[in-house]
Coordinates of C-alpha atoms in Angstrom, one line a residue:
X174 CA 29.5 62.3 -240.4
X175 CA 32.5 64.7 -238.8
X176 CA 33.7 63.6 -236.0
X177 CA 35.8 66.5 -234.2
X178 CA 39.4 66.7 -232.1
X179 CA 39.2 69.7 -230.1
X180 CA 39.8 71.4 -226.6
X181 CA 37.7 71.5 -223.9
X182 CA 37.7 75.3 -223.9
X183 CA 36.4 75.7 -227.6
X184 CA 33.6 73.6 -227.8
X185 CA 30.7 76.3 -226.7
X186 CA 32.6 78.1 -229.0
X187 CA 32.7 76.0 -232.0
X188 CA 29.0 74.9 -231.4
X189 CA 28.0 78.4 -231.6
X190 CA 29.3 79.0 -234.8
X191 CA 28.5 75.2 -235.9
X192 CA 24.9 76.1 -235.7
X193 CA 25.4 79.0 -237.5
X194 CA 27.1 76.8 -240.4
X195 CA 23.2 74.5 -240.1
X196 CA 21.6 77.4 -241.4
X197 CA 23.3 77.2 -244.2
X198 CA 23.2 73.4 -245.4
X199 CA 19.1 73.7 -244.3
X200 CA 18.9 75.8 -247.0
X201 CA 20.6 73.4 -249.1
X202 CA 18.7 71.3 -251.7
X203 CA 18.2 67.7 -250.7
X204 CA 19.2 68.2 -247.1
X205 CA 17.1 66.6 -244.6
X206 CA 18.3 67.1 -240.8
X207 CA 21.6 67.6 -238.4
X208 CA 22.4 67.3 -235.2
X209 CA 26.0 67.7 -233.2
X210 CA 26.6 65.5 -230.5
X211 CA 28.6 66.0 -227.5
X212 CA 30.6 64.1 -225.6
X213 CA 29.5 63.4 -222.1
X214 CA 32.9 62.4 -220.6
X215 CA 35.7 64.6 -220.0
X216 CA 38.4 62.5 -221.7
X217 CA 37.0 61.6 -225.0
X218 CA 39.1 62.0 -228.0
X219 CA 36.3 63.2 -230.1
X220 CA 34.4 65.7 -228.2
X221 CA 31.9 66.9 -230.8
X222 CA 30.5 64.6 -233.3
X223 CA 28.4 66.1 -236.4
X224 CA 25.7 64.0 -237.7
X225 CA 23.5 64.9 -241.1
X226 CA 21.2 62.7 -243.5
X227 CA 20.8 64.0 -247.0
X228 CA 19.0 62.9 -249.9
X229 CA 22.2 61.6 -251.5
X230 CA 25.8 61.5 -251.4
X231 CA 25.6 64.0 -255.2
X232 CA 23.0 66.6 -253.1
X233 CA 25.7 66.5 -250.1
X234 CA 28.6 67.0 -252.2
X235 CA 26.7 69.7 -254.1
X236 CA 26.3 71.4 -251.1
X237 CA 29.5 70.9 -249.8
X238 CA 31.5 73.0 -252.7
X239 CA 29.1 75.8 -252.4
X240 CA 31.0 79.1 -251.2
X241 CA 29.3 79.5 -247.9
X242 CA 29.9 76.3 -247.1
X243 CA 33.5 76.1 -247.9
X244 CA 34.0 79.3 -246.0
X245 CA 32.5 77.9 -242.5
X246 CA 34.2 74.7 -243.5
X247 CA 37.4 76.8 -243.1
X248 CA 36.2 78.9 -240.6
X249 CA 35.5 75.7 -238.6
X250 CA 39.3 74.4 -239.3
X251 CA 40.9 77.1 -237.2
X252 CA 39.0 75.6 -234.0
X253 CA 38.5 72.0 -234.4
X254 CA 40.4 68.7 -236.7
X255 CA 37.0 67.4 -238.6
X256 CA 37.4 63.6 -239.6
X257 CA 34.9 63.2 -242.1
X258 CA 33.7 60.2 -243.8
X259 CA 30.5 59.4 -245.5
X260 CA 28.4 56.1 -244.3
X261 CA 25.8 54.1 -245.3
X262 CA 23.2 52.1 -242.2
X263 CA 24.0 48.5 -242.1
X264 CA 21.7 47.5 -239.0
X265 CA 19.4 49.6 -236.8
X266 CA 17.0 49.7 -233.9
X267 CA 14.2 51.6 -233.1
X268 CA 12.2 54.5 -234.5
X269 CA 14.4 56.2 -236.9
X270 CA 15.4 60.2 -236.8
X271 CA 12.9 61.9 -239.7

């Protein structure tokens, strides 16, 4: 999950260029779906939030360190502060996301 800090102005931006960056992981092995989230209120400190479900933490990681990757990771830097952390379910509700 990334979680983004950015300004108001950047976002159609940044989610231009995010969805380019989802090409790339699709074509990753052991990646299974992503979707960004935005934030519907205008003062929220994390307007964009980035969430993906892969096979395993090794496949993400894998992923991760490839060059393209790393590149639009950087790329992505310039407009936004990610906070990234990896989670694991502990309850749910409801039909789950395939």
């Amino acid at each position: 999950m990334n979680i983004f800090e950015i300004e108001p102005g950047v976002v159609t931006e940044f989610a231009a260029n995010w969805a380019d960056r989802a090409r790339h992981m699709q074509r990753s092995a052991g990646f299974r779906n992503v979707r960004l989230h935005r934030s519907l209120t205008s003062d929220a400190r994390f307007r964009l939030v980035n969430i993906a479900h892969w096979d395993s933490v090794q496949v993400w990681r894998k992923a991760a360190q490839s060059s393209p990757m790393t590149a639009a990771t950087e790329a992505a830097r310039a407009q936004a502060t990610p906070n990234t952390a990896i989670y694991e379910v502990v309850t749910g509700f409801g039909a789950m996301p395939r």
